[in-house]
mmCIF file of C-alpha atoms in Angstrom:
data_model
loop_
_atom_site.group_PDB
_atom_site.id
_atom_site.type_symbol
_atom_site.label_atom_id
_atom_site.label_comp_id
_atom_site.label_asym_id
_atom_site.label_seq_id
_atom_site.Cartn_x
_atom_site.Cartn_y
_atom_site.Cartn_z
ATOM 1 C CA MET A 719 -1.617 -6.125 -13.606
ATOM 2 C CA SER A 720 -4.700 -8.468 -13.999
ATOM 3 C CA ARG A 721 -7.046 -5.923 -16.002
ATOM 4 C CA GLU A 722 -4.945 -2.945 -16.814
ATOM 5 C CA PRO A 723 -1.304 -1.822 -17.482
ATOM 6 C CA TYR A 724 1.298 -0.474 -14.909
ATOM 7 C CA ARG A 725 3.283 2.170 -17.169
ATOM 8 C CA THR A 726 4.872 4.401 -14.885
ATOM 9 C CA ALA A 727 6.567 4.218 -11.281
ATOM 10 C CA SER A 728 5.872 7.842 -9.502
ATOM 11 C CA SER A 729 6.114 9.156 -6.264
ATOM 12 C CA ILE A 730 5.202 12.661 -4.823
ATOM 13 C CA ILE A 731 7.520 13.870 -2.095
ATOM 14 C CA VAL A 732 6.461 16.266 0.400
ATOM 15 C CA GLN A 733 8.452 18.346 2.759
ATOM 16 C CA VAL A 734 6.993 19.958 5.721
ATOM 17 C CA PHE A 735 9.047 22.775 7.330
ATOM 18 C CA THR A 736 8.889 23.792 10.921
ATOM 19 C CA ASP A 737 10.120 27.164 12.739
ATOM 20 C CA ASP A 738 12.420 24.926 14.768
ATOM 21 C CA GLY A 739 14.146 24.070 11.567
ATOM 22 C CA ILE A 740 12.903 20.493 11.411
ATOM 23 C CA VAL A 741 12.050 19.252 8.004
ATOM 24 C CA GLY A 742 9.653 16.474 7.671
ATOM 25 C CA LEU A 743 9.580 14.106 4.606
ATOM 26 C CA GLY A 744 6.319 12.436 3.454
ATOM 27 C CA GLN A 745 5.601 10.510 0.282
ATOM 28 C CA ILE A 746 2.473 10.012 -1.770
ATOM 29 C CA HIS A 747 1.863 7.047 -3.869
ATOM 30 C CA GLY A 748 -1.054 8.441 -5.875
ATOM 31 C CA ARG A 749 -2.249 10.000 -9.231
ATOM 32 C CA PRO A 750 -3.202 12.199 -10.884
ATOM 33 C CA MET A 751 -0.132 13.676 -9.600
ATOM 34 C CA LYS A 752 -0.955 17.404 -10.878
ATOM 35 C CA GLU A 753 -4.193 17.439 -9.070
ATOM 36 C CA ILE A 754 -2.889 16.182 -5.726
ATOM 37 C CA ILE A 755 -0.018 18.785 -5.825
ATOM 38 C CA GLU A 756 -2.733 21.681 -6.459
ATOM 39 C CA ILE A 757 -4.464 20.437 -3.416
ATOM 40 C CA ILE A 758 -1.271 20.362 -1.254
ATOM 41 C CA GLY A 759 -0.816 24.018 -2.339
ATOM 42 C CA LEU A 760 -4.258 24.863 -1.019
ATOM 43 C CA ILE A 761 -3.856 22.886 2.160
ATOM 44 C CA GLU A 762 -0.421 24.886 2.927
ATOM 45 C CA GLY A 763 -2.165 28.238 3.450
ATOM 46 C CA MET A 764 -4.974 26.169 5.720
ATOM 47 C CA ILE A 765 -2.305 24.468 8.070
ATOM 48 C CA ALA A 766 0.665 27.173 7.981
ATOM 49 C CA GLY A 767 1.361 28.070 11.810
ATOM 50 C CA MET A 768 -0.234 25.112 13.296
ATOM 51 C CA ASP A 769 1.553 22.943 15.933
ATOM 52 C CA ALA A 770 3.449 20.254 13.765
ATOM 53 C CA MET A 771 3.221 17.883 16.649
ATOM 54 C CA ALA A 772 -0.539 18.140 16.560
ATOM 55 C CA ASN A 773 -0.877 15.705 13.835
ATOM 56 C CA GLU A 774 -4.418 14.802 14.817
ATOM 57 C CA ALA A 775 -5.514 18.220 14.785
ATOM 58 C CA VAL A 776 -4.025 19.035 11.219
ATOM 59 C CA TRP A 777 -5.699 15.488 9.957
ATOM 60 C CA GLN A 778 -8.979 16.668 11.209
ATOM 61 C CA LYS A 779 -8.767 19.981 9.441
ATOM 62 C CA VAL A 780 -7.643 18.828 6.219
ATOM 63 C CA PHE A 781 -9.966 16.068 6.311
ATOM 64 C CA ALA A 782 -13.025 18.367 6.379
ATOM 65 C CA LEU A 783 -12.573 19.525 3.013
ATOM 66 C CA THR A 784 -14.271 16.245 2.110
ATOM 67 C CA THR A 785 -17.244 17.281 4.132
ATOM 68 C CA SER A 786 -17.189 21.039 4.625
ATOM 69 C CA ARG A 787 -18.329 24.103 2.398
ATOM 70 C CA ALA A 788 -14.343 24.706 2.023
ATOM 71 C CA GLY A 789 -14.130 21.668 -0.018
ATOM 72 C CA THR A 790 -16.396 22.941 -2.822
ATOM 73 C CA GLU A 791 -13.584 25.343 -3.831
ATOM 74 C CA LEU A 792 -11.574 22.379 -5.070
ATOM 75 C CA ASP A 793 -14.227 21.646 -7.652
ATOM 76 C CA LYS A 794 -15.759 25.021 -8.482
ATOM 77 C CA ASP A 795 -14.356 24.785 -12.120
ATOM 78 C CA LYS A 796 -15.630 21.447 -12.556
ATOM 79 C CA GLY A 797 -19.203 22.103 -11.893
ATOM 80 C CA GLN A 798 -19.005 19.357 -8.839
ATOM 81 C CA PRO A 799 -20.038 21.695 -5.779
ATOM 82 C CA HIS A 800 -20.723 18.648 -3.472
ATOM 83 C CA PHE A 801 -18.333 18.898 -0.672
ATOM 84 C CA GLY A 802 -15.347 18.101 -2.652
ATOM 85 C CA ALA A 803 -16.761 14.885 -3.811
ATOM 86 C CA GLY A 804 -15.111 14.922 -7.186
ATOM 87 C CA LYS A 805 -11.721 15.055 -5.500
ATOM 88 C CA ARG A 806 -11.737 12.959 -2.327
ATOM 89 C CA PRO A 807 -9.145 10.511 -3.410
ATOM 90 C CA GLN A 808 -6.916 13.391 -4.381
ATOM 91 C CA ILE A 809 -7.758 15.185 -0.899
ATOM 92 C CA LEU A 810 -6.846 12.041 0.981
ATOM 93 C CA ALA A 811 -3.697 11.373 -1.057
ATOM 94 C CA ALA A 812 -2.485 15.019 -0.324
ATOM 95 C CA LEU A 813 -3.417 14.358 3.540
ATOM 96 C CA ALA A 814 -1.435 11.230 3.451
ATOM 97 C CA GLY A 815 1.752 13.089 2.240
ATOM 98 C CA ILE A 816 1.452 15.658 4.793
ATOM 99 C CA ASP A 817 0.577 13.380 7.470
ATOM 100 C CA ILE A 818 3.322 11.201 6.953
ATOM 101 C CA ALA A 819 5.873 14.230 6.951
ATOM 102 C CA LEU A 820 4.503 15.330 10.559
ATOM 103 C CA TRP A 821 5.306 11.746 11.993
ATOM 104 C CA ASP A 822 8.622 12.216 10.501
ATOM 105 C CA ILE A 823 8.738 15.661 12.466
ATOM 106 C CA LYS A 824 7.535 14.035 15.524
ATOM 107 C CA GLY A 825 10.258 11.607 15.599
ATOM 108 C CA LYS A 826 13.017 13.800 14.802
ATOM 109 C CA ALA A 827 11.832 16.459 17.390
ATOM 110 C CA LEU A 828 12.061 13.593 20.155
ATOM 111 C CA ASN A 829 15.111 12.217 18.640
ATOM 112 C CA ILE A 830 13.663 8.562 18.193
ATOM 113 C CA PRO A 831 12.604 6.392 15.112
ATOM 114 C CA VAL A 832 9.012 6.315 14.580
ATOM 115 C CA TRP A 833 8.766 2.447 15.016
ATOM 116 C CA ARG A 834 9.838 3.135 18.511
ATOM 117 C CA LEU A 835 7.788 6.352 19.095
ATOM 118 C CA LEU A 836 4.893 4.114 18.343
ATOM 119 C CA GLY A 837 6.051 1.516 20.991
ATOM 120 C CA GLY A 838 7.715 -0.970 18.842
ATOM 121 C CA GLU A 839 10.491 -3.125 20.442
ATOM 122 C CA SER A 840 12.214 -4.169 17.273
ATOM 123 C CA ASN A 841 13.205 -2.764 14.072
ATOM 124 C CA GLN A 842 12.741 -5.735 11.720
ATOM 125 C CA THR A 843 9.761 -7.160 10.313
ATOM 126 C CA TYR A 844 8.804 -9.707 7.564
ATOM 127 C CA ALA A 845 9.184 -8.849 3.790
ATOM 128 C CA TYR A 846 7.706 -10.529 0.969
ATOM 129 C CA ALA A 847 8.628 -10.181 -2.779
ATOM 130 C CA SER A 848 5.891 -8.860 -5.092
ATOM 131 C CA GLY A 849 5.961 -9.166 -8.889
ATOM 132 C CA GLY A 850 4.427 -11.680 -11.406
ATOM 133 C CA TYR A 851 2.937 -9.271 -13.595
ATOM 134 C CA TYR A 852 1.748 -10.040 -17.278
ATOM 135 C CA GLU A 853 4.312 -8.455 -19.440
ATOM 136 C CA LYS A 854 3.474 -7.462 -22.853
ATOM 137 C CA GLY A 855 5.286 -9.203 -25.663
ATOM 138 C CA GLN A 856 6.156 -11.962 -23.093
ATOM 139 C CA SER A 857 5.351 -15.422 -22.484
ATOM 140 C CA PRO A 858 2.874 -15.559 -19.424
ATOM 141 C CA LEU A 859 5.157 -18.375 -17.924
ATOM 142 C CA LYS A 860 8.034 -15.923 -17.671
ATOM 143 C CA VAL A 861 6.508 -15.486 -14.165
ATOM 144 C CA ILE A 862 7.959 -18.854 -13.336
ATOM 145 C CA ASP A 863 11.633 -18.034 -13.647
ATOM 146 C CA GLU A 864 10.802 -14.465 -12.009
ATOM 147 C CA MET A 865 9.394 -15.888 -8.865
ATOM 148 C CA ALA A 866 12.014 -18.431 -8.525
ATOM 149 C CA SER A 867 14.706 -15.715 -8.572
ATOM 150 C CA TYR A 868 13.274 -14.075 -5.772
ATOM 151 C CA VAL A 869 13.679 -17.209 -3.545
ATOM 152 C CA GLU A 870 17.030 -17.390 -4.801
ATOM 153 C CA MET A 871 17.512 -13.928 -3.150
ATOM 154 C CA GLY A 872 16.380 -15.188 0.217
ATOM 155 C CA TYR A 873 12.797 -14.436 0.231
ATOM 156 C CA THR A 874 10.448 -17.058 1.800
ATOM 157 C CA ALA A 875 7.201 -15.446 0.249
ATOM 158 C CA VAL A 876 6.326 -14.128 -3.175
ATOM 159 C CA LYS A 877 3.205 -12.591 -4.794
ATOM 160 C CA MET A 878 2.265 -12.986 -8.506
ATOM 161 C CA LYS A 879 -0.812 -11.552 -10.449
ATOM 162 C CA CYS A 880 -3.726 -13.826 -11.775
ATOM 163 C CA GLY A 881 -6.988 -13.064 -13.907
ATOM 164 C CA GLY A 882 -5.052 -11.517 -16.496
ATOM 165 C CA THR A 883 -5.446 -14.728 -18.871
ATOM 166 C CA ASP A 884 -7.964 -17.581 -18.987
ATOM 167 C CA LEU A 885 -8.292 -19.747 -16.165
ATOM 168 C CA LYS A 886 -6.489 -22.606 -17.842
ATOM 169 C CA GLY A 887 -3.473 -20.231 -18.464
ATOM 170 C CA ASP A 888 -3.284 -19.110 -14.919
ATOM 171 C CA ILE A 889 -3.480 -22.815 -13.448
ATOM 172 C CA GLU A 890 -0.258 -23.462 -15.629
ATOM 173 C CA ARG A 891 1.315 -20.274 -14.483
ATOM 174 C CA ILE A 892 0.695 -20.723 -10.635
ATOM 175 C CA SER A 893 1.515 -24.704 -10.860
ATOM 176 C CA GLY A 894 4.703 -23.772 -12.632
ATOM 177 C CA VAL A 895 5.380 -21.352 -9.883
ATOM 178 C CA ARG A 896 4.747 -23.535 -7.072
ATOM 179 C CA LYS A 897 6.780 -26.230 -8.544
ATOM 180 C CA ALA A 898 9.728 -23.936 -8.958
ATOM 181 C CA ILE A 899 9.723 -22.128 -5.585
ATOM 182 C CA GLY A 900 9.253 -25.422 -3.618
ATOM 183 C CA PRO A 901 6.714 -26.629 -0.769
ATOM 184 C CA GLY A 902 8.056 -24.281 1.731
ATOM 185 C CA THR A 903 7.806 -20.778 0.095
ATOM 186 C CA LYS A 904 4.472 -18.694 0.786
ATOM 187 C CA LEU A 905 2.722 -18.113 -2.385
ATOM 188 C CA MET A 906 -0.089 -15.083 -2.582
ATOM 189 C CA ILE A 907 -1.950 -14.349 -5.430
ATOM 190 C CA ASP A 908 -3.467 -10.839 -6.534
ATOM 191 C CA ALA A 909 -6.280 -10.469 -8.738
ATOM 192 C CA ASN A 910 -6.368 -6.534 -8.859
ATOM 193 C CA LEU A 911 -10.215 -6.347 -8.417
ATOM 194 C CA GLY A 912 -10.405 -8.620 -11.318
ATOM 195 C CA TYR A 913 -13.220 -11.242 -11.117
ATOM 196 C CA SER A 914 -17.003 -11.457 -10.378
ATOM 197 C CA LEU A 915 -17.942 -13.529 -7.300
ATOM 198 C CA ASP A 916 -18.673 -16.501 -9.383
ATOM 199 C CA GLU A 917 -15.214 -16.186 -11.286
ATOM 200 C CA ALA A 918 -13.246 -15.754 -8.147
ATOM 201 C CA THR A 919 -15.028 -18.969 -6.739
ATOM 202 C CA ARG A 920 -14.117 -20.881 -9.644
ATOM 203 C CA ALA A 921 -10.494 -19.541 -9.766
ATOM 204 C CA ILE A 922 -9.808 -19.977 -6.193
ATOM 205 C CA GLU A 923 -11.354 -23.683 -6.426
ATOM 206 C CA ALA A 924 -8.687 -24.370 -9.241
ATOM 207 C CA PHE A 925 -5.648 -22.695 -7.300
ATOM 208 C CA GLU A 926 -6.237 -24.209 -3.993
ATOM 209 C CA GLU A 927 -4.263 -27.388 -4.700
ATOM 210 C CA PHE A 928 -1.111 -25.160 -5.099
ATOM 211 C CA ASP A 929 -1.116 -23.968 -1.554
ATOM 212 C CA ILE A 930 -2.055 -20.444 -1.830
ATOM 213 C CA PHE A 931 -1.111 -18.274 1.317
ATOM 214 C CA TRP A 932 -3.562 -15.595 0.453
ATOM 215 C CA PHE A 933 -6.115 -14.484 -2.263
ATOM 216 C CA GLU A 934 -5.853 -10.630 -2.771
ATOM 217 C CA GLU A 935 -8.503 -8.224 -4.060
ATOM 218 C CA PRO A 936 -10.336 -10.640 -6.062
ATOM 219 C CA LEU A 937 -13.450 -8.995 -6.842
ATOM 220 C CA TYR A 938 -14.639 -6.028 -9.082
ATOM 221 C CA TRP A 939 -14.876 -2.765 -7.453
ATOM 222 C CA TYR A 940 -18.746 -2.559 -7.316
ATOM 223 C CA ASP A 941 -19.245 -5.424 -4.853
ATOM 224 C CA SER A 942 -15.932 -5.851 -3.279
ATOM 225 C CA ILE A 943 -16.862 -5.978 0.260
ATOM 226 C CA ARG A 944 -20.009 -7.843 0.929
ATOM 227 C CA ALA A 945 -19.506 -10.340 -2.059
ATOM 228 C CA LEU A 946 -15.953 -10.851 -0.492
ATOM 229 C CA GLY A 947 -17.514 -11.868 2.477
ATOM 230 C CA LYS A 948 -19.516 -14.611 0.616
ATOM 231 C CA LEU A 949 -16.260 -15.672 -1.169
ATOM 232 C CA ALA A 950 -14.413 -15.954 2.274
ATOM 233 C CA ASN A 951 -17.012 -18.519 3.165
ATOM 234 C CA ARG A 952 -16.416 -20.511 -0.022
ATOM 235 C CA THR A 953 -12.888 -21.103 0.465
ATOM 236 C CA ARG A 954 -10.208 -22.286 3.054
ATOM 237 C CA VAL A 955 -7.582 -19.601 1.277
ATOM 238 C CA ALA A 956 -7.261 -16.304 3.333
ATOM 239 C CA ILE A 957 -8.591 -13.089 1.922
ATOM 240 C CA ALA A 958 -6.434 -10.054 1.678
ATOM 241 C CA GLY A 959 -7.458 -6.760 0.810
ATOM 242 C CA GLY A 960 -7.608 -2.957 1.941
ATOM 243 C CA GLU A 961 -5.449 -1.069 -0.612
ATOM 244 C CA SER A 962 -8.206 0.147 -2.359
ATOM 245 C CA GLN A 963 -10.096 1.510 0.621
ATOM 246 C CA MET A 964 -9.829 5.198 1.314
ATOM 247 C CA THR A 965 -10.610 5.599 5.124
ATOM 248 C CA ALA A 966 -10.540 3.496 8.276
ATOM 249 C CA TRP A 967 -14.348 3.477 7.837
ATOM 250 C CA GLU A 968 -13.960 1.465 4.790
ATOM 251 C CA ALA A 969 -11.351 -0.673 6.151
ATOM 252 C CA ARG A 970 -13.820 -1.439 9.253
ATOM 253 C CA ASP A 971 -16.383 -2.670 6.546
ATOM 254 C CA LEU A 972 -13.614 -4.771 5.088
ATOM 255 C CA VAL A 973 -12.980 -6.292 8.218
ATOM 256 C CA ASP A 974 -16.737 -6.795 9.399
ATOM 257 C CA LEU A 975 -18.211 -7.665 6.294
ATOM 258 C CA GLY A 976 -15.638 -8.860 3.806
ATOM 259 C CA GLY A 977 -14.146 -11.698 5.697
ATOM 260 C CA ILE A 978 -10.334 -10.587 5.225
ATOM 261 C CA ARG A 979 -7.748 -12.099 7.165
ATOM 262 C CA TYR A 980 -4.944 -9.678 5.975
ATOM 263 C CA MET A 981 -5.542 -5.920 5.848
ATOM 264 C CA GLN A 982 -3.494 -4.063 3.185
ATOM 265 C CA PHE A 983 -4.425 -0.501 3.828
ATOM 266 C CA ASP A 984 -2.057 1.925 1.969
ATOM 267 C CA ALA A 985 -1.075 4.966 4.267
ATOM 268 C CA THR A 986 0.663 6.664 1.294
ATOM 269 C CA ARG A 987 -2.510 6.525 -0.989
ATOM 270 C CA PHE A 988 -5.122 7.801 1.610
ATOM 271 C CA GLY A 989 -4.881 9.290 4.850
ATOM 272 C CA GLY A 990 -1.318 8.802 6.250
ATOM 273 C CA LEU A 991 -0.078 7.253 9.159
ATOM 274 C CA THR A 992 -2.677 8.573 11.465
ATOM 275 C CA GLU A 993 -5.308 6.599 9.543
ATOM 276 C CA LEU A 994 -2.991 3.510 9.355
ATOM 277 C CA ILE A 995 -2.636 3.440 13.050
ATOM 278 C CA ARG A 996 -6.469 3.801 13.473
ATOM 279 C CA VAL A 997 -6.884 0.608 11.013
ATOM 280 C CA ALA A 998 -4.177 -1.310 12.679
ATOM 281 C CA HIS A 999 -6.014 -0.742 16.059
ATOM 282 C CA TYR A 1000 -9.245 -2.056 14.805
ATOM 283 C CA CYS A 1001 -7.612 -4.918 12.929
ATOM 284 C CA ALA A 1002 -6.105 -5.780 16.261
ATOM 285 C CA ALA A 1003 -9.438 -5.888 18.198
ATOM 286 C CA HIS A 1004 -10.589 -8.366 15.460
ATOM 287 C CA ASP A 1005 -7.719 -10.599 15.075
ATOM 288 C CA ILE A 1006 -6.812 -9.431 11.887
ATOM 289 C CA GLN A 1007 -3.090 -9.306 10.517
ATOM 290 C CA PHE A 1008 -2.204 -6.095 8.608
ATOM 291 C CA VAL A 1009 0.439 -6.017 5.889
ATOM 292 C CA PRO A 1010 0.305 -2.759 4.286
ATOM 293 C CA HIS A 1011 0.493 -1.957 0.424
ATOM 294 C CA HIS A 1012 3.865 -0.836 -0.963
ATOM 295 C CA ASP A 1013 6.466 1.744 0.635
ATOM 296 C CA PRO A 1014 7.867 -0.430 3.166
ATOM 297 C CA GLN A 1015 10.248 2.614 4.426
ATOM 298 C CA ILE A 1016 7.174 4.175 5.704
ATOM 299 C CA HIS A 1017 4.815 1.403 6.642
ATOM 300 C CA GLY A 1018 7.439 -1.019 8.206
ATOM 301 C CA HIS A 1019 7.226 1.491 11.218
ATOM 302 C CA VAL A 1020 3.706 0.720 11.966
ATOM 303 C CA VAL A 1021 4.015 -2.950 11.298
ATOM 304 C CA CYS A 1022 7.091 -3.042 13.641
ATOM 305 C CA ALA A 1023 5.212 -1.502 16.635
ATOM 306 C CA PHE A 1024 1.978 -3.415 16.444
ATOM 307 C CA SER A 1025 1.589 -7.367 17.464
ATOM 308 C CA ASN A 1026 -0.766 -8.048 14.247
ATOM 309 C CA GLY A 1027 1.769 -6.521 12.065
ATOM 310 C CA PHE A 1028 2.375 -9.352 9.442
ATOM 311 C CA GLY A 1029 5.019 -7.891 7.248
ATOM 312 C CA VAL A 1030 5.776 -5.346 4.377
ATOM 313 C CA GLU A 1031 5.428 -5.530 0.675
ATOM 314 C CA THR A 1032 8.501 -5.007 -1.598
ATOM 315 C CA PHE A 1033 9.404 -5.296 -5.092
ATOM 316 C CA PRO A 1034 12.932 -6.669 -5.841
ATOM 317 C CA ASN A 1035 12.190 -5.970 -9.665
ATOM 318 C CA LYS A 1036 14.173 -2.821 -10.452
ATOM 319 C CA LYS A 1037 12.061 -2.585 -13.751
ATOM 320 C CA ARG A 1038 8.653 -2.359 -11.497
ATOM 321 C CA ASP A 1039 10.232 -0.312 -8.815
ATOM 322 C CA PRO A 1040 13.310 1.960 -9.889
ATOM 323 C CA LEU A 1041 12.508 4.080 -7.385
ATOM 324 C CA TRP A 1042 13.637 2.092 -4.364
ATOM 325 C CA ASP A 1043 17.238 1.832 -5.857
ATOM 326 C CA THR A 1044 17.487 5.576 -7.316
ATOM 327 C CA LEU A 1045 15.364 8.001 -5.038
ATOM 328 C CA PHE A 1046 16.900 7.416 -1.454
ATOM 329 C CA SER A 1047 20.319 8.372 -0.315
ATOM 330 C CA VAL A 1048 19.448 6.524 3.012
ATOM 331 C CA ARG A 1049 16.646 3.628 3.283
ATOM 332 C CA PRO A 1050 16.130 0.529 5.052
ATOM 333 C CA GLU A 1051 17.862 -2.786 4.247
ATOM 334 C CA ILE A 1052 15.950 -5.649 2.832
ATOM 335 C CA LYS A 1053 17.683 -9.188 3.522
ATOM 336 C CA ASP A 1054 16.662 -12.685 3.851
ATOM 337 C CA SER A 1055 12.862 -11.799 3.605
ATOM 338 C CA THR A 1056 13.333 -9.174 6.449
ATOM 339 C CA LEU A 1057 12.906 -5.516 6.356
ATOM 340 C CA HIS A 1058 15.541 -3.822 8.716
ATOM 341 C CA LEU A 1059 14.911 -0.426 9.673
ATOM 342 C CA ASN A 1060 17.453 1.843 10.988
ATOM 343 C CA ASP A 1061 17.613 3.842 14.116
ATOM 344 C CA ARG A 1062 17.710 7.403 12.859
ATOM 345 C CA PRO A 1063 15.057 9.731 14.248
ATOM 346 C CA GLY A 1064 11.974 10.152 12.304
ATOM 347 C CA LEU A 1065 11.107 7.589 9.402
ATOM 348 C CA GLY A 1066 14.678 7.081 8.950
ATOM 349 C CA PHE A 1067 14.969 7.841 5.013
ATOM 350 C CA GLU A 1068 16.292 10.589 3.174
ATOM 351 C CA VAL A 1069 15.931 11.557 -0.527
ATOM 352 C CA ASP A 1070 18.382 11.677 -3.040
ATOM 353 C CA TRP A 1071 17.548 15.152 -4.213
ATOM 354 C CA LYS A 1072 20.083 15.206 -6.878
ATOM 355 C CA GLU A 1073 18.465 11.992 -8.470
ATOM 356 C CA ALA A 1074 15.074 13.277 -7.737
ATOM 357 C CA LYS A 1075 15.474 16.523 -9.678
ATOM 358 C CA LYS A 1076 16.670 14.423 -12.643
ATOM 359 C CA HIS A 1077 12.934 12.924 -12.983
ATOM 360 C CA ALA A 1078 10.973 15.810 -11.563
ATOM 361 C CA ALA A 1079 7.672 16.497 -13.520
#
């Protein structure tokens, strides 16, 4: 990425079983996996016997671990007895997997897909190709052929990394990509929280001439909201962000103070679909498009249901996302820059358990 390596593709699969025999499937795109799974084990005892259709009640009960005395049990061995503060990201990741599985149950119980349950009319939404990483031992200009290959696949929007080399090097990469993909293809750039405000200002001033569709997560983590608002006022390029935000409250601040135009909250990292729906509603009231990070087989349902759903992120490079081709026995289709969800009840995907067990941690 811009500042650190991406070494392992991983997913935590969550199953929620009901007395009626319906099994809900959820996924977590989070780490450290071992701690998240341990927390799921604790949560299992808390929610067993609750109504699987009452996702709000389950959500509130689990979320309370981050603010209640019960949450201190998670950190009693680490000397951090402050209301689960040491493991809030892990708690919210565990909650995400369970909540997503509950929405799968809800759709299966009502015999309709989640996109229709949420009020959607169409099962199709826009899809863009994400990639363009800096690869160890490879020329930084390799990205040019990579982005061009996605256009050949039928994508009309592509995203690449920036900030992993000096400004001159990134200008060479981005200008080369623009030339290769042509003027009609949307080009997004993602800095992975890789710049200071002044560095980001200089970078986007240099990149603007290449018709950048959005500038994603440009600023270091420690001032990534208020300073982002300042950056938004310094450029005509749309600002995107939200995958690092853990709650709807943080997403709210990103909308109110960060000047973003594209919200990328990730329901598989934090809080699940219940929280993503809250974020989507807030964005709708503030004329913000939302385009969630990762896992289109889950996020696509919410995007299809909301008028301000812009689209989904996909990873055509099998080396970057081997799970898309191997983990599922049933999943959506991606063709010509469009995600096609199916009409199966629930979330509409199934895990290839034989394949999953080959790689079980």
